[in-house]
Amino acid sequence: MRLTVVYYGGLKQDVGAKRETLDLPHATLTVRELSELLRERHPALASRLHTVAVAVNDALVESDYVLQDGDEASLLPPVSGG
Amino acid sequence: MGRWVTEQPLAVEPLLRELEDFGSGALVVFYGVVRNENEGRPVQGMTYEAHVPLAEQALAAIEREAVERFGVRGCRIQHRIGRLALGEASVIIVVSAGHREEAYQASRYAIDEVKRRAPIWKEEHYVTGDSRYLDGVPLVRTSDTSEE
């Protein structure tokens, strides 16, 4: 499956990119599994992932949400608007 | 960009026109503006980023809640994104109400909820040339807190 991951706020700096495309052997992947995968891929994210919310196709999702081929997952760190 | 999140400089007049209502006896306008220092460090500007579709949903929901909870006649919120200079407005909140009490309460509620719930991030640019993303509030539905 192919996933696009989009990083917001300071996560862009941790990863060094605004977005990346992942080609994975999995048929599907839960958000929790994606989080584990990103933890290994980007050690700089490891300490922050537990405070990161995930949105898929413009809706916030829970950690058991099942990602499908072609999905775009947005990683949203703690917010600081206003 | 839409009704709630925009790259354009914010203007209060169109929001006041939207809320024009002769039944209103109080209009409260809140501006959030870029300040020249934070935690003792001189600031020269700010960059705001949003997850635009989700931020628009959040600001629309906060407007509705302000009306429902405080019985005000109208509430409009706009947040700017992109690079802002000192003194520029990052957010404007306008509340129209029968009386000032509920207008002030609803305005306070709205800005507090914006800061807590809108998927918007700010990066401070310092006079020294470096920059930093500010620490924020985790969105309520975090991806997974059970891992801790």
mmCIF file of C-alpha atoms in Angstrom:
data_model
loop_
_atom_site.group_PDB
_atom_site.id
_atom_site.type_symbol
_atom_site.label_atom_id
_atom_site.label_comp_id
_atom_site.label_asym_id
_atom_site.label_seq_id
_atom_site.Cartn_x
_atom_site.Cartn_y
_atom_site.Cartn_z
ATOM 1 C CA MET A 1 0.000 0.000 0.000
ATOM 2 C CA ARG A 2 1.016 3.586 -0.548
ATOM 3 C CA LEU A 3 0.448 6.226 2.136
ATOM 4 C CA THR A 4 1.153 9.926 2.165
ATOM 5 C CA VAL A 5 2.068 11.412 5.523
ATOM 6 C CA VAL A 6 1.807 15.181 5.984
ATOM 7 C CA TYR A 7 3.597 16.849 8.882
ATOM 8 C CA TYR A 8 2.352 20.033 10.549
ATOM 9 C CA GLY A 9 3.961 22.581 12.852
ATOM 10 C CA GLY A 10 7.265 21.628 14.434
ATOM 11 C CA LEU A 11 6.974 18.044 13.163
ATOM 12 C CA LYS A 12 8.165 19.302 9.776
ATOM 13 C CA GLN A 13 11.479 20.219 11.357
ATOM 14 C CA ASP A 14 11.763 16.890 13.198
ATOM 15 C CA VAL A 15 11.253 14.983 9.951
ATOM 16 C CA GLY A 16 12.930 17.424 7.596
ATOM 17 C CA ALA A 17 9.979 17.438 5.178
ATOM 18 C CA LYS A 18 6.403 18.667 4.936
ATOM 19 C CA ARG A 19 5.206 15.405 3.409
ATOM 20 C CA GLU A 20 6.490 12.005 2.426
ATOM 21 C CA THR A 21 5.137 9.021 0.556
ATOM 22 C CA LEU A 22 5.549 5.576 2.076
ATOM 23 C CA ASP A 23 5.403 2.399 -0.024
ATOM 24 C CA LEU A 24 4.637 -0.397 2.419
ATOM 25 C CA PRO A 25 4.220 -4.154 2.102
ATOM 26 C CA HIS A 26 1.066 -4.021 4.240
ATOM 27 C CA ALA A 27 -2.421 -4.361 2.770
ATOM 28 C CA THR A 28 -3.828 -2.113 5.497
ATOM 29 C CA LEU A 29 -2.369 -0.370 8.519
ATOM 30 C CA THR A 30 -3.895 1.050 11.674
ATOM 31 C CA VAL A 31 -3.001 4.524 12.830
ATOM 32 C CA ARG A 32 -1.281 2.929 15.836
ATOM 33 C CA GLU A 33 0.860 0.797 13.512
ATOM 34 C CA LEU A 34 1.695 3.841 11.414
ATOM 35 C CA SER A 35 2.774 5.629 14.571
ATOM 36 C CA GLU A 36 5.120 2.739 15.476
ATOM 37 C CA LEU A 37 6.524 2.701 11.970
ATOM 38 C CA LEU A 38 7.196 6.451 12.044
ATOM 39 C CA ARG A 39 8.794 6.146 15.466
ATOM 40 C CA GLU A 40 11.457 3.879 13.968
ATOM 41 C CA ARG A 41 11.787 5.815 10.740
ATOM 42 C CA HIS A 42 12.153 9.212 12.447
ATOM 43 C CA PRO A 43 13.728 8.882 15.910
ATOM 44 C CA ALA A 44 13.294 12.652 16.375
ATOM 45 C CA LEU A 45 9.520 12.064 16.437
ATOM 46 C CA ALA A 46 9.610 9.325 19.049
ATOM 47 C CA SER A 47 9.195 11.473 22.137
ATOM 48 C CA ARG A 48 6.399 13.529 20.564
ATOM 49 C CA LEU A 49 4.128 10.986 18.909
ATOM 50 C CA HIS A 50 1.970 10.452 21.980
ATOM 51 C CA THR A 51 0.844 14.095 21.797
ATOM 52 C CA VAL A 52 0.141 13.981 18.055
ATOM 53 C CA ALA A 53 -3.397 13.733 16.672
ATOM 54 C CA VAL A 54 -3.991 12.129 13.288
ATOM 55 C CA ALA A 55 -6.436 13.212 10.602
ATOM 56 C CA VAL A 56 -7.313 11.196 7.527
ATOM 57 C CA ASN A 57 -9.201 12.753 4.659
ATOM 58 C CA ASP A 58 -9.987 15.846 6.717
ATOM 59 C CA ALA A 59 -11.387 14.086 9.789
ATOM 60 C CA LEU A 60 -9.682 13.305 13.092
ATOM 61 C CA VAL A 61 -9.355 9.559 13.620
ATOM 62 C CA GLU A 62 -8.574 7.261 16.551
ATOM 63 C CA SER A 63 -5.566 4.977 16.850
ATOM 64 C CA ASP A 64 -7.558 1.910 15.733
ATOM 65 C CA TYR A 65 -8.592 3.565 12.459
ATOM 66 C CA VAL A 66 -7.602 1.400 9.493
ATOM 67 C CA LEU A 67 -5.688 3.206 6.769
ATOM 68 C CA GLN A 68 -6.198 2.132 3.167
ATOM 69 C CA ASP A 69 -4.016 2.318 0.081
ATOM 70 C CA GLY A 70 -3.885 5.902 -1.165
ATOM 71 C CA ASP A 71 -4.843 7.532 2.130
ATOM 72 C CA GLU A 72 -3.266 10.747 3.288
ATOM 73 C CA ALA A 73 -2.555 10.933 7.024
ATOM 74 C CA SER A 74 -1.979 14.354 8.574
ATOM 75 C CA LEU A 75 0.052 14.452 11.788
ATOM 76 C CA LEU A 76 -1.104 17.292 14.027
ATOM 77 C CA PRO A 77 1.116 18.231 16.986
ATOM 78 C CA PRO A 78 -0.188 20.232 19.973
ATOM 79 C CA VAL A 79 -1.867 23.368 18.640
ATOM 80 C CA SER A 80 -0.825 26.975 19.276
ATOM 81 C CA GLY A 81 -3.150 29.202 17.281
ATOM 82 C CA GLY A 82 -4.749 32.451 18.308
ATOM 83 C CA MET B 1 -8.970 29.431 1.913
ATOM 84 C CA GLY B 2 -12.412 30.179 3.101
ATOM 85 C CA ARG B 3 -14.750 31.881 5.425
ATOM 86 C CA TRP B 4 -12.760 31.158 8.608
ATOM 87 C CA VAL B 5 -9.095 30.755 7.604
ATOM 88 C CA THR B 6 -7.396 33.118 5.193
ATOM 89 C CA GLU B 7 -3.998 34.240 3.954
ATOM 90 C CA GLN B 8 -5.314 37.780 3.461
ATOM 91 C CA PRO B 9 -4.938 40.507 6.099
ATOM 92 C CA LEU B 10 -7.923 40.378 8.425
ATOM 93 C CA ALA B 11 -10.539 43.111 8.310
ATOM 94 C CA VAL B 12 -13.232 43.634 10.895
ATOM 95 C CA GLU B 13 -15.656 45.637 8.756
ATOM 96 C CA PRO B 14 -16.987 42.701 6.684
ATOM 97 C CA LEU B 15 -17.569 40.715 9.882
ATOM 98 C CA LEU B 16 -19.431 43.622 11.472
ATOM 99 C CA ARG B 17 -21.597 43.866 8.350
ATOM 100 C CA GLU B 18 -22.356 40.139 8.524
ATOM 101 C CA LEU B 19 -23.542 40.529 12.107
ATOM 102 C CA GLU B 20 -25.451 43.773 11.606
ATOM 103 C CA ASP B 21 -28.576 43.455 13.700
ATOM 104 C CA PHE B 22 -30.676 46.215 15.256
ATOM 105 C CA GLY B 23 -31.631 43.839 18.070
ATOM 106 C CA SER B 24 -28.044 43.899 19.250
ATOM 107 C CA GLY B 25 -27.016 46.231 22.064
ATOM 108 C CA ALA B 26 -23.385 45.120 22.390
ATOM 109 C CA LEU B 27 -20.629 44.311 19.938
ATOM 110 C CA VAL B 28 -17.386 42.903 21.323
ATOM 111 C CA VAL B 29 -14.391 42.698 19.002
ATOM 112 C CA PHE B 30 -11.279 40.756 19.999
ATOM 113 C CA TYR B 31 -8.055 41.052 18.030
ATOM 114 C CA GLY B 32 -5.109 38.762 18.595
ATOM 115 C CA VAL B 33 -2.006 40.528 17.303
ATOM 116 C CA VAL B 34 1.667 39.703 16.879
ATOM 117 C CA ARG B 35 3.621 40.995 19.875
ATOM 118 C CA ASN B 36 7.271 42.103 19.802
ATOM 119 C CA GLU B 37 8.505 39.712 22.480
ATOM 120 C CA ASN B 38 7.798 36.337 24.014
ATOM 121 C CA GLU B 39 9.305 34.916 27.191
ATOM 122 C CA GLY B 40 11.902 37.663 27.145
ATOM 123 C CA ARG B 41 13.007 37.134 23.546
ATOM 124 C CA PRO B 42 12.542 39.934 20.990
ATOM 125 C CA VAL B 43 10.219 38.765 18.215
ATOM 126 C CA GLN B 44 10.185 40.185 14.689
ATOM 127 C CA GLY B 45 7.302 38.211 13.189
ATOM 128 C CA MET B 46 5.213 35.066 13.233
ATOM 129 C CA THR B 47 4.272 32.391 10.740
ATOM 130 C CA TYR B 48 0.916 30.689 11.201
ATOM 131 C CA GLU B 49 0.101 27.352 9.613
ATOM 132 C CA ALA B 50 -3.226 25.524 9.677
ATOM 133 C CA HIS B 51 -4.735 22.250 8.623
ATOM 134 C CA VAL B 52 -7.208 24.362 6.724
ATOM 135 C CA PRO B 53 -10.236 22.041 6.355
ATOM 136 C CA LEU B 54 -10.104 20.959 10.001
ATOM 137 C CA ALA B 55 -9.407 24.476 11.250
ATOM 138 C CA GLU B 56 -12.427 25.759 9.339
ATOM 139 C CA GLN B 57 -14.580 23.028 10.881
ATOM 140 C CA ALA B 58 -13.292 23.903 14.354
ATOM 141 C CA LEU B 59 -13.842 27.655 14.031
ATOM 142 C CA ALA B 60 -17.348 27.132 12.618
ATOM 143 C CA ALA B 61 -18.178 24.835 15.547
ATOM 144 C CA ILE B 62 -16.862 27.363 18.074
ATOM 145 C CA GLU B 63 -19.024 30.088 16.517
ATOM 146 C CA ARG B 64 -22.117 27.874 16.867
ATOM 147 C CA GLU B 65 -21.228 26.969 20.463
ATOM 148 C CA ALA B 66 -20.734 30.619 21.435
ATOM 149 C CA VAL B 67 -24.264 31.365 20.226
ATOM 150 C CA GLU B 68 -25.815 28.289 21.835
ATOM 151 C CA ARG B 69 -24.074 28.505 25.210
ATOM 152 C CA PHE B 70 -24.270 32.220 25.859
ATOM 153 C CA GLY B 71 -27.384 33.190 23.943
ATOM 154 C CA VAL B 72 -25.581 35.815 21.900
ATOM 155 C CA ARG B 73 -27.069 36.875 18.559
ATOM 156 C CA GLY B 74 -24.022 36.154 16.436
ATOM 157 C CA CYS B 75 -20.352 35.207 16.478
ATOM 158 C CA ARG B 76 -17.764 35.328 13.703
ATOM 159 C CA ILE B 77 -14.183 34.141 13.882
ATOM 160 C CA GLN B 78 -11.424 34.552 11.323
ATOM 161 C CA HIS B 79 -7.842 33.342 11.646
ATOM 162 C CA ARG B 80 -5.019 34.368 9.382
ATOM 163 C CA ILE B 81 -2.217 32.084 8.208
ATOM 164 C CA GLY B 82 1.146 32.814 6.597
ATOM 165 C CA ARG B 83 3.864 35.222 7.634
ATOM 166 C CA LEU B 84 2.721 38.146 9.816
ATOM 167 C CA ALA B 85 4.608 41.246 10.882
ATOM 168 C CA LEU B 86 4.505 42.828 14.332
ATOM 169 C CA GLY B 87 1.136 44.362 15.124
ATOM 170 C CA GLU B 88 -0.747 42.427 12.460
ATOM 171 C CA ALA B 89 -3.888 40.594 13.528
ATOM 172 C CA SER B 90 -3.707 36.805 13.594
ATOM 173 C CA VAL B 91 -7.288 36.330 14.740
ATOM 174 C CA ILE B 92 -10.454 38.411 14.955
ATOM 175 C CA ILE B 93 -13.529 37.444 16.941
ATOM 176 C CA VAL B 94 -16.729 39.492 16.742
ATOM 177 C CA VAL B 95 -19.670 38.811 19.032
ATOM 178 C CA SER B 96 -23.027 40.516 18.746
ATOM 179 C CA ALA B 97 -25.402 40.268 21.694
ATOM 180 C CA GLY B 98 -28.381 41.843 23.355
ATOM 181 C CA HIS B 99 -26.257 42.940 26.297
ATOM 182 C CA ARG B 100 -22.553 43.265 27.126
ATOM 183 C CA GLU B 101 -22.392 40.549 29.781
ATOM 184 C CA GLU B 102 -23.023 37.642 27.446
ATOM 185 C CA ALA B 103 -21.037 39.334 24.681
ATOM 186 C CA TYR B 104 -17.867 39.433 26.801
ATOM 187 C CA GLN B 105 -18.411 35.873 28.026
ATOM 188 C CA ALA B 106 -18.912 34.492 24.534
ATOM 189 C CA SER B 107 -15.883 36.357 23.201
ATOM 190 C CA ARG B 108 -13.692 34.960 25.968
ATOM 191 C CA TYR B 109 -15.039 31.463 25.366
ATOM 192 C CA ALA B 110 -14.370 31.716 21.651
ATOM 193 C CA ILE B 111 -10.710 32.775 21.904
ATOM 194 C CA ASP B 112 -9.993 30.187 24.607
ATOM 195 C CA GLU B 113 -11.506 27.443 22.445
ATOM 196 C CA VAL B 114 -9.616 28.631 19.353
ATOM 197 C CA LYS B 115 -6.351 28.298 21.247
ATOM 198 C CA ARG B 116 -7.323 24.882 22.580
ATOM 199 C CA ARG B 117 -8.973 23.231 19.567
ATOM 200 C CA ALA B 118 -8.108 24.807 16.233
ATOM 201 C CA PRO B 119 -5.392 22.882 14.329
ATOM 202 C CA ILE B 120 -3.216 25.959 13.888
ATOM 203 C CA TRP B 121 0.467 26.357 14.742
ATOM 204 C CA LYS B 122 2.697 29.364 15.174
ATOM 205 C CA GLU B 123 6.381 29.685 14.514
ATOM 206 C CA GLU B 124 8.034 32.670 16.192
ATOM 207 C CA HIS B 125 10.758 34.485 14.290
ATOM 208 C CA TYR B 126 13.252 36.187 16.552
ATOM 209 C CA VAL B 127 15.239 39.336 15.975
ATOM 210 C CA THR B 128 18.343 37.149 16.249
ATOM 211 C CA GLY B 129 17.338 35.375 13.025
ATOM 212 C CA ASP B 130 16.331 32.000 14.419
ATOM 213 C CA SER B 131 12.805 30.699 14.901
ATOM 214 C CA ARG B 132 10.861 28.265 17.016
ATOM 215 C CA TYR B 133 7.511 26.498 16.967
ATOM 216 C CA LEU B 134 5.693 27.238 20.188
ATOM 217 C CA ASP B 135 4.587 24.494 22.550
ATOM 218 C CA GLY B 136 0.878 23.979 22.391
ATOM 219 C CA VAL B 137 -2.159 22.083 23.563
ATOM 220 C CA PRO B 138 -2.617 18.480 22.375
ATOM 221 C CA LEU B 139 -5.834 18.089 20.391
ATOM 222 C CA VAL B 140 -8.431 16.304 22.475
ATOM 223 C CA ARG B 141 -8.515 13.125 20.416
ATOM 224 C CA THR B 142 -4.828 12.293 20.403
ATOM 225 C CA SER B 143 -3.569 9.490 18.194
ATOM 226 C CA ASP B 144 -2.724 7.267 21.126
ATOM 227 C CA THR B 145 -2.121 8.065 24.744
ATOM 228 C CA SER B 146 -2.166 4.455 25.935
ATOM 229 C CA GLU B 147 1.418 3.947 24.800
ATOM 230 C CA GLU B 148 2.711 6.085 27.610
#
